[in-house]
mmCIF file of C-alpha atoms and ligand atoms in Angstrom:
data_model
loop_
_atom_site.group_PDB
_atom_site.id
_atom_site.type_symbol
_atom_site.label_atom_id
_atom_site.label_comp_id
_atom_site.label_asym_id
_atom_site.label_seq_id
_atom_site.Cartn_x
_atom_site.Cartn_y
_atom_site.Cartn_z
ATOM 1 C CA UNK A 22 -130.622 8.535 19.041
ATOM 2 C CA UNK A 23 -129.699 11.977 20.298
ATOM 3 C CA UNK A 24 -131.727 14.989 19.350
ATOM 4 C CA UNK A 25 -130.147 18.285 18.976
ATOM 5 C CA UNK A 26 -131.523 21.366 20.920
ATOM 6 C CA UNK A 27 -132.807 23.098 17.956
ATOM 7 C CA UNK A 28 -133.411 26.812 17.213
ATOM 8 C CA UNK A 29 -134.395 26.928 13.809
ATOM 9 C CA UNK A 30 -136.583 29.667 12.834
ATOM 10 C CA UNK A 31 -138.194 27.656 10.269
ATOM 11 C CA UNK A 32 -138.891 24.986 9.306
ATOM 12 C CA UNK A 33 -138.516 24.514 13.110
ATOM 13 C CA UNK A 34 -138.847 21.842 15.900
ATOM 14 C CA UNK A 35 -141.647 19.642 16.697
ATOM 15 C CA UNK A 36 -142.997 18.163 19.318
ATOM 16 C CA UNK A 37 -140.872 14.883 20.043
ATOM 17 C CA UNK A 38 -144.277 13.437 21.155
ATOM 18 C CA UNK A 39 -145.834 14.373 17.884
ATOM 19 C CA UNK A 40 -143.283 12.877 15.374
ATOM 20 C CA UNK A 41 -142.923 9.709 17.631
ATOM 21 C CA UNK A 42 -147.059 9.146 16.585
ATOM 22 C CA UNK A 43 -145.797 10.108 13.382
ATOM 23 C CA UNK A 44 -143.635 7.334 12.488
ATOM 24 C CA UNK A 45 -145.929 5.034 14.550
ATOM 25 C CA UNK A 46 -148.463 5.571 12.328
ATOM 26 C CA UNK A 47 -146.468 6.179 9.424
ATOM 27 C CA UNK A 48 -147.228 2.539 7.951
ATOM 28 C CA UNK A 49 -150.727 1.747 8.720
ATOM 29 C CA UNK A 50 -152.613 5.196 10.080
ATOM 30 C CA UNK A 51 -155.539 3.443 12.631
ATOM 31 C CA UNK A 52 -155.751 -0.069 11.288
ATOM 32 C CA UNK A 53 -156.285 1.626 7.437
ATOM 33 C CA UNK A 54 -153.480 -0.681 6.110
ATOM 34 C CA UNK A 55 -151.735 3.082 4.420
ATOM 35 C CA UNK A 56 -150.560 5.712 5.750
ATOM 36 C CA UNK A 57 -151.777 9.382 5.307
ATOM 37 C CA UNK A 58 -149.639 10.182 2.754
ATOM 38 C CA UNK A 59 -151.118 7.331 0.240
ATOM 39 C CA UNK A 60 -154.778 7.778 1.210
ATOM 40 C CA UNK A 61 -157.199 9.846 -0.811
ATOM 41 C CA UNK A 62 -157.923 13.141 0.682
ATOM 42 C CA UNK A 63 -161.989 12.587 -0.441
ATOM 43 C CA UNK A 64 -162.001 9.043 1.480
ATOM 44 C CA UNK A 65 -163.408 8.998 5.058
ATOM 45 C CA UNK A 66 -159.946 8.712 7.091
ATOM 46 C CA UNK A 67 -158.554 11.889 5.452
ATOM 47 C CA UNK A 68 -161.983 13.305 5.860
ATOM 48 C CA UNK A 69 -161.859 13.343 9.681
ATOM 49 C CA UNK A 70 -158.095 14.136 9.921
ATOM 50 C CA UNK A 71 -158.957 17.320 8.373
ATOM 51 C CA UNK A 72 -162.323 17.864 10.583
ATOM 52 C CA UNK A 73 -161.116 17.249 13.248
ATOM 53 C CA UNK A 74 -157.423 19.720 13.060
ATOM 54 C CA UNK A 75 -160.157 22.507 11.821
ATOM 55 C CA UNK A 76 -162.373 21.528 15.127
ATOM 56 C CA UNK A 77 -159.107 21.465 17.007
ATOM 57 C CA UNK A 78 -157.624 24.526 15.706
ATOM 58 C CA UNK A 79 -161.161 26.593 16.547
ATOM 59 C CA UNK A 80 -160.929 25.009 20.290
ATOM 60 C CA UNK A 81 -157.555 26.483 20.777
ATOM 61 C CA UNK A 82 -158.068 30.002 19.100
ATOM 62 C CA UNK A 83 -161.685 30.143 20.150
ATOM 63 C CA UNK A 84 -162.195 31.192 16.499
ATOM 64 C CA UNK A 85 -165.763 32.843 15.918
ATOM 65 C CA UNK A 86 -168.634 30.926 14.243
ATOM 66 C CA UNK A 87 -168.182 33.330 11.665
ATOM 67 C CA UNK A 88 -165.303 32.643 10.152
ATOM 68 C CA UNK A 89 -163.554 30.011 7.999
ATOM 69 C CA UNK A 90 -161.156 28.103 8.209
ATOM 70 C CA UNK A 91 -158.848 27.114 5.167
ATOM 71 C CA UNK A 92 -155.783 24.974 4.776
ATOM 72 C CA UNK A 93 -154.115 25.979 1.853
ATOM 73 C CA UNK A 94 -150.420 25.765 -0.316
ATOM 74 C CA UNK A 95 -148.261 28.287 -1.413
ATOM 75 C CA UNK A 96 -146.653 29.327 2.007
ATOM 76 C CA UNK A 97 -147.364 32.683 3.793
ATOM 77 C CA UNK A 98 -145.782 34.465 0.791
ATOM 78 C CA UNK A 99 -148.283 33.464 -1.479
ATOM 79 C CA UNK A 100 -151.178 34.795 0.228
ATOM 80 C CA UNK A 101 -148.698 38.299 0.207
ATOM 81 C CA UNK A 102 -150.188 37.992 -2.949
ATOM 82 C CA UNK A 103 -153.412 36.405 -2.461
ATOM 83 C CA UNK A 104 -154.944 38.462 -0.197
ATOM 84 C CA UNK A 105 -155.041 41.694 -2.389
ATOM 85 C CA UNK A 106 -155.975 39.382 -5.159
ATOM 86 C CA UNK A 107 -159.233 38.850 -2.844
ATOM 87 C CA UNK A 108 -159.456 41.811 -0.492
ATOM 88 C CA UNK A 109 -158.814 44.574 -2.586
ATOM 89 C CA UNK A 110 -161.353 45.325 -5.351
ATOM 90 C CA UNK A 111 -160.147 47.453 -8.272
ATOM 91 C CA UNK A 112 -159.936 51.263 -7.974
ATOM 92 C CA UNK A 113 -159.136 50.938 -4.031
ATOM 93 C CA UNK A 114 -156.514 51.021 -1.942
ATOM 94 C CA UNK A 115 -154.977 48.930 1.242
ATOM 95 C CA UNK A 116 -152.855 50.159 3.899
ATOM 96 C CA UNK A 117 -149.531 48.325 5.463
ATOM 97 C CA UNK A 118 -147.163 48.538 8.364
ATOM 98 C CA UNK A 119 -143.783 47.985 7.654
ATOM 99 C CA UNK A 120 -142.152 46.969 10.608
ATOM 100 C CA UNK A 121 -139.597 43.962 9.610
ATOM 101 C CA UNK A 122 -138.491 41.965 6.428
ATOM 102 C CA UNK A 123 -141.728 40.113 6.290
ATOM 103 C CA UNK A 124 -144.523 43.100 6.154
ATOM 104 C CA UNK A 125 -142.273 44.852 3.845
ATOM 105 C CA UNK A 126 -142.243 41.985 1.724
ATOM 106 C CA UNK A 127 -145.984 42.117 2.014
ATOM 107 C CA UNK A 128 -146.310 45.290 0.535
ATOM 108 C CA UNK A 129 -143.878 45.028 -2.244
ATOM 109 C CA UNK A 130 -145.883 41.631 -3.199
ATOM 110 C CA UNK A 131 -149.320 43.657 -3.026
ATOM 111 C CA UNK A 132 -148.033 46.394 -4.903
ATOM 112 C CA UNK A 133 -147.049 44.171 -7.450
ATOM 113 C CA UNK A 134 -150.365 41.838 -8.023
ATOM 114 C CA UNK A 135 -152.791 45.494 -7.428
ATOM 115 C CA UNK A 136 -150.410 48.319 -8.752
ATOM 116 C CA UNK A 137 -147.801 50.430 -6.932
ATOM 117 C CA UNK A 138 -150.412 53.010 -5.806
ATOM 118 C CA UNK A 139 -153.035 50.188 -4.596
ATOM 119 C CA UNK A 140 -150.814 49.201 -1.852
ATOM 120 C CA UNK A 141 -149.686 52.049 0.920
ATOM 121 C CA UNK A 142 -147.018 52.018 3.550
ATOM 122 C CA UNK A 143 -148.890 53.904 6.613
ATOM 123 C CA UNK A 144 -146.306 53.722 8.864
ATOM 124 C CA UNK A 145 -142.975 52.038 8.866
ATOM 125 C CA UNK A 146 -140.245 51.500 11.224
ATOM 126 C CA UNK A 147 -137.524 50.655 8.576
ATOM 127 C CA UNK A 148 -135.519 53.954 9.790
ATOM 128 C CA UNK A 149 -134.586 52.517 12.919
ATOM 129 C CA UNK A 150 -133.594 49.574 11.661
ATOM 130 C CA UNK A 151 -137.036 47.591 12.602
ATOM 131 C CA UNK A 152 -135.828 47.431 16.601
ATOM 132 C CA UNK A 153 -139.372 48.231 16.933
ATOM 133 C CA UNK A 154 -143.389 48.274 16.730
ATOM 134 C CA UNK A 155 -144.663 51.619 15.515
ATOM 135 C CA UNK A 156 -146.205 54.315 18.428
ATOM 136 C CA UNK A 157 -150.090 55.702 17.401
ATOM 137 C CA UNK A 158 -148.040 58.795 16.053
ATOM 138 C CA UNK A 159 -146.492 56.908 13.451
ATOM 139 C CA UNK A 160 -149.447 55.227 11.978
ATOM 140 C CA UNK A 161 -151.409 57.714 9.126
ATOM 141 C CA UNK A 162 -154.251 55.331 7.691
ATOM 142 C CA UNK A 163 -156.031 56.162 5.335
ATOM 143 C CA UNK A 164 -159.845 55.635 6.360
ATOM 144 C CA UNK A 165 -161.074 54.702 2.605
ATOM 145 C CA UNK A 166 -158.349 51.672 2.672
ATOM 146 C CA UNK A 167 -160.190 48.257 2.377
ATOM 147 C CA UNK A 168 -157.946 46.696 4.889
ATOM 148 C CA UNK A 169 -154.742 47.350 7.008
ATOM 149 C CA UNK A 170 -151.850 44.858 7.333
ATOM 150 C CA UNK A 171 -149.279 43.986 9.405
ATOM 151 C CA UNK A 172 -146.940 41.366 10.695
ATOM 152 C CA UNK A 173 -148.017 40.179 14.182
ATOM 153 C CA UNK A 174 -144.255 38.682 14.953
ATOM 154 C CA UNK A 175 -141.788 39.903 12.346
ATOM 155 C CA UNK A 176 -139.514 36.508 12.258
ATOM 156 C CA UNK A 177 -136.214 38.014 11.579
ATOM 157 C CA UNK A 178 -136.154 41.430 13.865
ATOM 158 C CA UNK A 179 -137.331 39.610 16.786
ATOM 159 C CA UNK A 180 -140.762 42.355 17.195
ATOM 160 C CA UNK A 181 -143.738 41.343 18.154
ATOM 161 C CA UNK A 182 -147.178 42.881 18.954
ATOM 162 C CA UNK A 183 -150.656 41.648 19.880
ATOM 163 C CA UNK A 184 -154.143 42.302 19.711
ATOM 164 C CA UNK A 185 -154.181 44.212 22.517
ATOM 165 C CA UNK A 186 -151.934 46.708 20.784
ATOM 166 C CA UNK A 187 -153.711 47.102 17.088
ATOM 167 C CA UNK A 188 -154.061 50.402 15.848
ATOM 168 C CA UNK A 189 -157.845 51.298 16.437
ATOM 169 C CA UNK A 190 -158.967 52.405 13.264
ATOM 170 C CA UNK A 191 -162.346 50.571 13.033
ATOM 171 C CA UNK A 192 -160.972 49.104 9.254
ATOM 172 C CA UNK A 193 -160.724 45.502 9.226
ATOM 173 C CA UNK A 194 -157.120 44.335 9.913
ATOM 174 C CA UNK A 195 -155.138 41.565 8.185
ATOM 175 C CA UNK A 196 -152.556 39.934 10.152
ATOM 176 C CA UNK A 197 -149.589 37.846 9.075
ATOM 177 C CA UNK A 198 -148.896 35.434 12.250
ATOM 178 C CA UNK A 199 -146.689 32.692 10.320
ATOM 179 C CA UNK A 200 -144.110 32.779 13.130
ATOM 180 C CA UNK A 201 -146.320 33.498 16.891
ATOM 181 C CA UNK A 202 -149.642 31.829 15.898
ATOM 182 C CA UNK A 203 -150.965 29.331 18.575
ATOM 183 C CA UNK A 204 -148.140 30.844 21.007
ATOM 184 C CA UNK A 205 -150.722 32.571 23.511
ATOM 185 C CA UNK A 206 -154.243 33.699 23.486
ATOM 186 C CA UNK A 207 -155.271 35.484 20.398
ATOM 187 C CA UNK A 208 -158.820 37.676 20.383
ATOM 188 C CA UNK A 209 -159.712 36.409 16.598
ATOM 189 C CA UNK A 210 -162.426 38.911 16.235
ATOM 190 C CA UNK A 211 -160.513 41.542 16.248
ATOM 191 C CA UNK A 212 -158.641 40.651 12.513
ATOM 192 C CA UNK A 213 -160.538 39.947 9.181
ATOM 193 C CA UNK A 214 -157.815 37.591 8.331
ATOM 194 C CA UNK A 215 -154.949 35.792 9.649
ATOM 195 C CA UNK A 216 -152.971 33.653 8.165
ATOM 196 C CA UNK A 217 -150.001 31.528 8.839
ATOM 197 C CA UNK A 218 -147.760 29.559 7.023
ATOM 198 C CA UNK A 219 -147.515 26.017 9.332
ATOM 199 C CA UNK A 220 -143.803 25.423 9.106
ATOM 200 C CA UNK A 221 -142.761 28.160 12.508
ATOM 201 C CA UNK A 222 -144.869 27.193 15.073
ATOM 202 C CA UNK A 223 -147.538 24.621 13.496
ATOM 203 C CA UNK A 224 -146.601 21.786 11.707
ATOM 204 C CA UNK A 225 -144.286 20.923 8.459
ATOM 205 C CA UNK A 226 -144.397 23.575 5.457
ATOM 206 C CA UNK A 227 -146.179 22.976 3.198
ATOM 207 C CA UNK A 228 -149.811 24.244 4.390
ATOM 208 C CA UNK A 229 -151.021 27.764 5.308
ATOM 209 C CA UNK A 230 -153.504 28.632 7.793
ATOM 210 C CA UNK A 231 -156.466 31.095 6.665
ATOM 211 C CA UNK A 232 -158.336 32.225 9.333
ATOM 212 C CA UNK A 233 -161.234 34.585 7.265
ATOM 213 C CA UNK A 234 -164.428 36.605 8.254
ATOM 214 C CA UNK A 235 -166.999 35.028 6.199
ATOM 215 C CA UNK A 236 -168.237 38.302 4.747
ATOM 216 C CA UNK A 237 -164.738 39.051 3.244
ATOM 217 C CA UNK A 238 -165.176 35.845 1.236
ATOM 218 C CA UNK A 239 -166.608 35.734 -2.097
ATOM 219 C CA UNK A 240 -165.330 39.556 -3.197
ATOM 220 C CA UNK A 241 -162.766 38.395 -5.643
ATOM 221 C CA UNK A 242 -163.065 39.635 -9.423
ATOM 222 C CA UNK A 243 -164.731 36.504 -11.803
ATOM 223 C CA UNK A 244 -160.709 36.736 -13.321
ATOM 224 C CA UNK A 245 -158.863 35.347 -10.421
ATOM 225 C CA UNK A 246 -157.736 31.416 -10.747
ATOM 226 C CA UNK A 247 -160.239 28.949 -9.389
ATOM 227 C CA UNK A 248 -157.345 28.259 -7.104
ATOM 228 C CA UNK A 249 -157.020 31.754 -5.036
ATOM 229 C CA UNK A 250 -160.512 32.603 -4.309
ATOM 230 C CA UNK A 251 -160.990 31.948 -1.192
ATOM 231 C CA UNK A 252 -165.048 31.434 -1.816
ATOM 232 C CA UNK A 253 -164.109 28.378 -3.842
ATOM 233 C CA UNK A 254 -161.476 26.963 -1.530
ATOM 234 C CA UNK A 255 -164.324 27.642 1.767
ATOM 235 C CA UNK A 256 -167.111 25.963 -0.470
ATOM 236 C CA UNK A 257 -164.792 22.831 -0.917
ATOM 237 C CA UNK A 258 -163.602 22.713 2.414
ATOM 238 C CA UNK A 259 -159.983 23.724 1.857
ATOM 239 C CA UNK A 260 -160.292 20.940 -1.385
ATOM 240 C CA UNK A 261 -160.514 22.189 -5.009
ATOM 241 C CA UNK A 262 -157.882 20.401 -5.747
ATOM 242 C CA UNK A 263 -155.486 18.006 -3.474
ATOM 243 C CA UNK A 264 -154.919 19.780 0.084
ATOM 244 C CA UNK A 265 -151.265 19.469 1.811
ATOM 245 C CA UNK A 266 -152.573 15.945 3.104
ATOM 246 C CA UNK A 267 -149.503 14.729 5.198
ATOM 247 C CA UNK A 268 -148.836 18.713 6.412
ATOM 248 C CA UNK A 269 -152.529 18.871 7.374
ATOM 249 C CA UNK A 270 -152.502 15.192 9.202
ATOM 250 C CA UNK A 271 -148.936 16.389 10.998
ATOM 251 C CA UNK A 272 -149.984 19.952 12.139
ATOM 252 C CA UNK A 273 -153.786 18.222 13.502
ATOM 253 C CA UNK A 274 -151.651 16.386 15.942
ATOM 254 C CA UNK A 275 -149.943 19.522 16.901
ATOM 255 C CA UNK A 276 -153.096 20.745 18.359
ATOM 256 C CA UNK A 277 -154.253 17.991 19.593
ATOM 257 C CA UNK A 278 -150.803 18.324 21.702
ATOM 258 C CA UNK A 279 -151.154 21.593 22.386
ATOM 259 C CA UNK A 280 -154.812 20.951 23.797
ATOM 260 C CA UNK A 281 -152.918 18.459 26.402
ATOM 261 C CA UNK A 282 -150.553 20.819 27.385
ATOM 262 C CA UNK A 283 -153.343 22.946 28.637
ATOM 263 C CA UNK A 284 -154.027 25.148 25.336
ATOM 264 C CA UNK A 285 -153.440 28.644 24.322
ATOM 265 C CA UNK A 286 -152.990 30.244 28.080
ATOM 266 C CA UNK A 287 -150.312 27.663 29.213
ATOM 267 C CA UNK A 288 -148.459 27.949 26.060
ATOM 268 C CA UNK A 289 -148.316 31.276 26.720
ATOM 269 C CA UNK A 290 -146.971 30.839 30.477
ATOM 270 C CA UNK A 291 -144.579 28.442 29.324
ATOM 271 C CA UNK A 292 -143.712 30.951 26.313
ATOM 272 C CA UNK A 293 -143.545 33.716 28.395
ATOM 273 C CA UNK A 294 -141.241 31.825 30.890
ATOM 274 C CA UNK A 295 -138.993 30.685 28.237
ATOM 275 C CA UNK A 296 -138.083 34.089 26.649
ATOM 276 C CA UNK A 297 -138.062 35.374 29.873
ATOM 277 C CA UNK A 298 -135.076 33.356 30.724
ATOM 278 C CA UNK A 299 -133.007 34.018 27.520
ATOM 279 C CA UNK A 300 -133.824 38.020 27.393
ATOM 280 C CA UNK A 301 -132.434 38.035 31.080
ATOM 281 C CA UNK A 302 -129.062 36.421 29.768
ATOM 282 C CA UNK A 303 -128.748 38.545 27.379
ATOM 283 C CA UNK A 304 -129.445 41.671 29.085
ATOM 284 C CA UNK A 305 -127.336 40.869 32.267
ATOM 285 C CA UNK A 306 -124.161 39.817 29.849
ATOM 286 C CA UNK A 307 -122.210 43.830 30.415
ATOM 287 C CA UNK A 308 -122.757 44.370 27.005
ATOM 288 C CA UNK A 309 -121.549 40.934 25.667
ATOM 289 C CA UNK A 310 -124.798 40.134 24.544
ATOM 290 C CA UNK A 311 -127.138 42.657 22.949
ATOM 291 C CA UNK A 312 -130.571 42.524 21.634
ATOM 292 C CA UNK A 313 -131.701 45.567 19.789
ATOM 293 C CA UNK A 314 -135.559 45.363 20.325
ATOM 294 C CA UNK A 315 -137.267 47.840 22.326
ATOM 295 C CA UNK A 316 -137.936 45.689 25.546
ATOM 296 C CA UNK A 317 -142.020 46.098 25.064
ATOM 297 C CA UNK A 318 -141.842 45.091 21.493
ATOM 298 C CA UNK A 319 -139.481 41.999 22.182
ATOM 299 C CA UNK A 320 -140.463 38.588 20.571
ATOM 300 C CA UNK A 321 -141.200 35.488 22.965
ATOM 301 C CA UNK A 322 -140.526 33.477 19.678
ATOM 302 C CA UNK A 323 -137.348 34.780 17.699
ATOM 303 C CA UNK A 324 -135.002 36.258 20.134
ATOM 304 C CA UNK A 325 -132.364 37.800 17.695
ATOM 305 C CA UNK A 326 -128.669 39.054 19.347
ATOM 306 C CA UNK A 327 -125.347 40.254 18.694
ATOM 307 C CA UNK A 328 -122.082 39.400 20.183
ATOM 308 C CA UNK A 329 -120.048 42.495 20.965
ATOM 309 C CA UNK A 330 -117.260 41.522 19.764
ATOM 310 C CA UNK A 331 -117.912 39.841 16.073
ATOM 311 C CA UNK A 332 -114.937 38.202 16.025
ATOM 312 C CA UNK A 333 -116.263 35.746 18.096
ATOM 313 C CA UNK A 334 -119.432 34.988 16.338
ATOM 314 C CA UNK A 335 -117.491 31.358 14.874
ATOM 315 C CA UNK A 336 -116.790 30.197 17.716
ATOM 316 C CA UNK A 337 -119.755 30.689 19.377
ATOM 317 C CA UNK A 338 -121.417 29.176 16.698
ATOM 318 C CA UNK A 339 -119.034 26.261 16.688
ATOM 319 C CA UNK A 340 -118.690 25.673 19.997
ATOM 320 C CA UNK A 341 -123.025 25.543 20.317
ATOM 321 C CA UNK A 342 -123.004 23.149 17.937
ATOM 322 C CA UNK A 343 -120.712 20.958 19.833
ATOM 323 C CA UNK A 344 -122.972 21.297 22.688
ATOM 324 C CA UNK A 345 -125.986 20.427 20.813
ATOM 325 C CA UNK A 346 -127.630 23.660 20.123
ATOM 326 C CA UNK A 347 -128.460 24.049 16.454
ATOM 327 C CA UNK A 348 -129.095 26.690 14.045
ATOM 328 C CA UNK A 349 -128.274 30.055 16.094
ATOM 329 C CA UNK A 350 -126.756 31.616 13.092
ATOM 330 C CA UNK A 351 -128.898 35.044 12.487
ATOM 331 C CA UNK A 352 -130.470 36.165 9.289
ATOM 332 C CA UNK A 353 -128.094 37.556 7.275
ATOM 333 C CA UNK A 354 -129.772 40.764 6.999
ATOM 334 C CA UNK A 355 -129.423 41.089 10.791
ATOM 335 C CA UNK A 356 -126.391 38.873 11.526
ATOM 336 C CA UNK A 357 -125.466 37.881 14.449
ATOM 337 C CA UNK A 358 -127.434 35.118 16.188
ATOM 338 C CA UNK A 359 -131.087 34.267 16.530
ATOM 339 C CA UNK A 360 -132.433 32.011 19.133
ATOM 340 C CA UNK A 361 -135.843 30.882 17.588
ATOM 341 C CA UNK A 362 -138.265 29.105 20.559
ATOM 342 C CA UNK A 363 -141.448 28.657 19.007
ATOM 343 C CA UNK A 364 -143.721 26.242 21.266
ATOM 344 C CA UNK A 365 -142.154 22.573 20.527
ATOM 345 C CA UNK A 366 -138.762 23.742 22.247
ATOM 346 C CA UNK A 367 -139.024 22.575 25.699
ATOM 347 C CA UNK A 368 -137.979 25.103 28.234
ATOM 348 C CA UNK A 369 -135.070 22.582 29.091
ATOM 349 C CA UNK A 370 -133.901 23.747 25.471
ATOM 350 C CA UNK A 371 -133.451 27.182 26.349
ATOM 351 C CA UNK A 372 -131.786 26.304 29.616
ATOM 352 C CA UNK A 373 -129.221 24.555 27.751
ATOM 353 C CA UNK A 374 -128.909 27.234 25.484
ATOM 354 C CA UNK A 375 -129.039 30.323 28.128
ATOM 355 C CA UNK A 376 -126.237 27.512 30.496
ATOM 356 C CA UNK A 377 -123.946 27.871 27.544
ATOM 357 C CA UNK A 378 -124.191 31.906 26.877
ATOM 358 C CA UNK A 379 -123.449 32.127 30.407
ATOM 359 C CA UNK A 380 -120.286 30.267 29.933
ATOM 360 C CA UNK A 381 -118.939 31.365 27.098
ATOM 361 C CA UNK A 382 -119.387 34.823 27.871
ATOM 362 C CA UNK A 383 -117.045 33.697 31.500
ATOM 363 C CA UNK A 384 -114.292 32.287 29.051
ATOM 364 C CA UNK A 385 -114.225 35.052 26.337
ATOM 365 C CA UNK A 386 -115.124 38.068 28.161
HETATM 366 C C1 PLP B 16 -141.522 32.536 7.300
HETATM 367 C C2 PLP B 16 -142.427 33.686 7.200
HETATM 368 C C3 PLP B 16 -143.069 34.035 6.006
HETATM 369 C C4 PLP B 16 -142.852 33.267 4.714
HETATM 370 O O1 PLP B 16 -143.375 32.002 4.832
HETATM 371 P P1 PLP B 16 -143.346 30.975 3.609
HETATM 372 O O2 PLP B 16 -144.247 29.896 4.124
HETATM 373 O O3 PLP B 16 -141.936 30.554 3.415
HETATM 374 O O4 PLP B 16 -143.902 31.660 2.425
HETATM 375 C C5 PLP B 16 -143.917 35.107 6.003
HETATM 376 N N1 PLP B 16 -144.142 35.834 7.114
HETATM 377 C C6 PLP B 16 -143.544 35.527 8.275
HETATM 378 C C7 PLP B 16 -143.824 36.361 9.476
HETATM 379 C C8 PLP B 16 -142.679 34.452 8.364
HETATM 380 O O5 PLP B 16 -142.084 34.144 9.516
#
């Protein structure tokens, strides 16, 4: 078996490790004579898999005894949707930074689920072509707004901020993480929500993280489905109804993983390290290679680039793909290439990837 080096920006790579316990236990999880996928998520098993990932998860994050944690469906894009559904009580407004595809498709989903005035943009970057995170300047928030969101890593133009940079306007801040959670230390108590849809950086789609204050639960109007309040979901511990079982099992032994590689402050090292490597290819190409992110705002996680010369995008893509590095191709709202290198790729992944840059560039140049 050969494994490709591979840069997809989602659904992404894996730990090797992880899937390896995977199919291991894929028959018969711990002597239960199933595996997770045919047990019932109210039997014993399935109750600890899903204790202990929540234990795990608030290990890693350090997450405060005052919030909850949920594991629900519906991707990231749903709660675009579910969040004003719970956060934003009739007659008010919310405030949102547009900075990339993703918060602007935040807003556009709030608008329509609360009304087009419910939902504001305070601040958006969309004029300069998202390249980067919005200065103190840019940001007008309104101080009656019941919450302010934003996109934490914006997936497809490679900009990312964290919680050291928030605005600081005392209102509580939602934050979309889907593609940079678990990548380095995050200082929960400083958002009212996070969420994170698994299939980037945590585990296979199919189940979203929802990292709440407790006080923000239970302010939903009586008319929202059983399934979107996020009071019913915390009472049943992320199970109204059947959770993501297999997700949930897949993305607990993700943690557990990343708790052996040291946790949150390693990741980050080795995240750090690994972007590190690819930004200085890039930047020390003569112009072959170009990334278009302000260098503070860069991503450690989706490292988006262009080719000077677009004629050669094909080959480069063809020629990767011989060597074994997979799914470059860029968004097509960006083109180009993106190099996504969420946690599971292994520094010797972006070596490969930065060896081959180097010497295509010599040939084509
Ligand atoms: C991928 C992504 C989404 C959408 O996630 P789905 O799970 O497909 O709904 C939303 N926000 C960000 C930042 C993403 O990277």
């Amino acid at each position: 078996m050969s494994r490709i080096w591979n840069f997809s920006a989602g659904p992404a790579v894996l730990p090797a490790e992880v899937l390896e316990q995977v199919g291991d236990e894929l028959l018969d999880w711990h002597g239960a004579g199933c595996g997770v996928m045919e047990m019932s998520h109210r039997g014993k098993a399935f109750t600890s898999i899903i204790e202990a990932a929540e234990a795990d998860l608030r290990e890693l994050l350090g997450i405060p005894g005052n919030y909850r944690v949920l594991f629900l469906q519906g991707g990231a894009t749903q709660q675009f949707a579910q969040i004003p559904m719970n956060l934003l009580p009739a007659g008010r407004s919310a405030d949102y930074l547009v900075t990339g595809s993703w918060s602007k498709k935040a807003v556009k989903e709030a608008q329509r689920v609360a009304g087009p005035a419910s939902a504001r943009v305070a601040g958006s970057t969309e004029a300069v072509g998202f390249t980067r995170f919005l200065d103190d300047g840019e940001i007008a928030v309104d101080a009656n707004a019941a919450y302010l969101h934003l996109c934490t890593n914006e997936t497809i133009h490679g900009v990312e901020i964290d919680c050291s940079r928030l605005p600081k306007t005392g209102m509580p801040i939602v934050a979309d993480m889907s593609s940079h959670i678990l990548s380095r230390p995050v200082d929960v108590s400083k958002y009212a929500l996070i969420y994170a849809g698994a299939q980037k950086n945590v585990g296979p789609s199919g189940v979203t993280l929802v990292i709440v204050r407790e006080d923000l639960v239970g302010r939903a109007p009586a008319t929202i489905p059983t399934v979107m309040d996020y009071a019913v979901m915390a009472e049943n511990g992320s199970m109204l109804n059947t959770p993501p079982t297999f997700a949930i099992y897949v993305a607990g032994l993700v943690f557990k993983w990343l708790k052996r590689q040291g946790g949150l402050v390693e990741m980050e090292r080795i995240n750090r390290h690994k972007a590190e490597l690819l930004y200085a290819c890039i930047d020390e190409s003569e112009g072959f290679y170009r990334n278009p992110v302000r260098v503070a705002d860069r991503s450690r996680m989706n490292v988006p680039f262009t080719l000077a010369d677009p004629a050669l995008d094909a080959a480069f893509l063809a020629e990767a793909q011989a060597a074994g590095l997979a799914s470059l191709k860029g968004h097509k709202s960006v083109g180009g290439m993106r190099a996504s290198i969420y946690n599971a790729m292994p520094t010797d992944g972006v070596r490969a990837l930065v060896a081959f840059m180097d010497d295509f560039r010599k040939r084509k140049a």
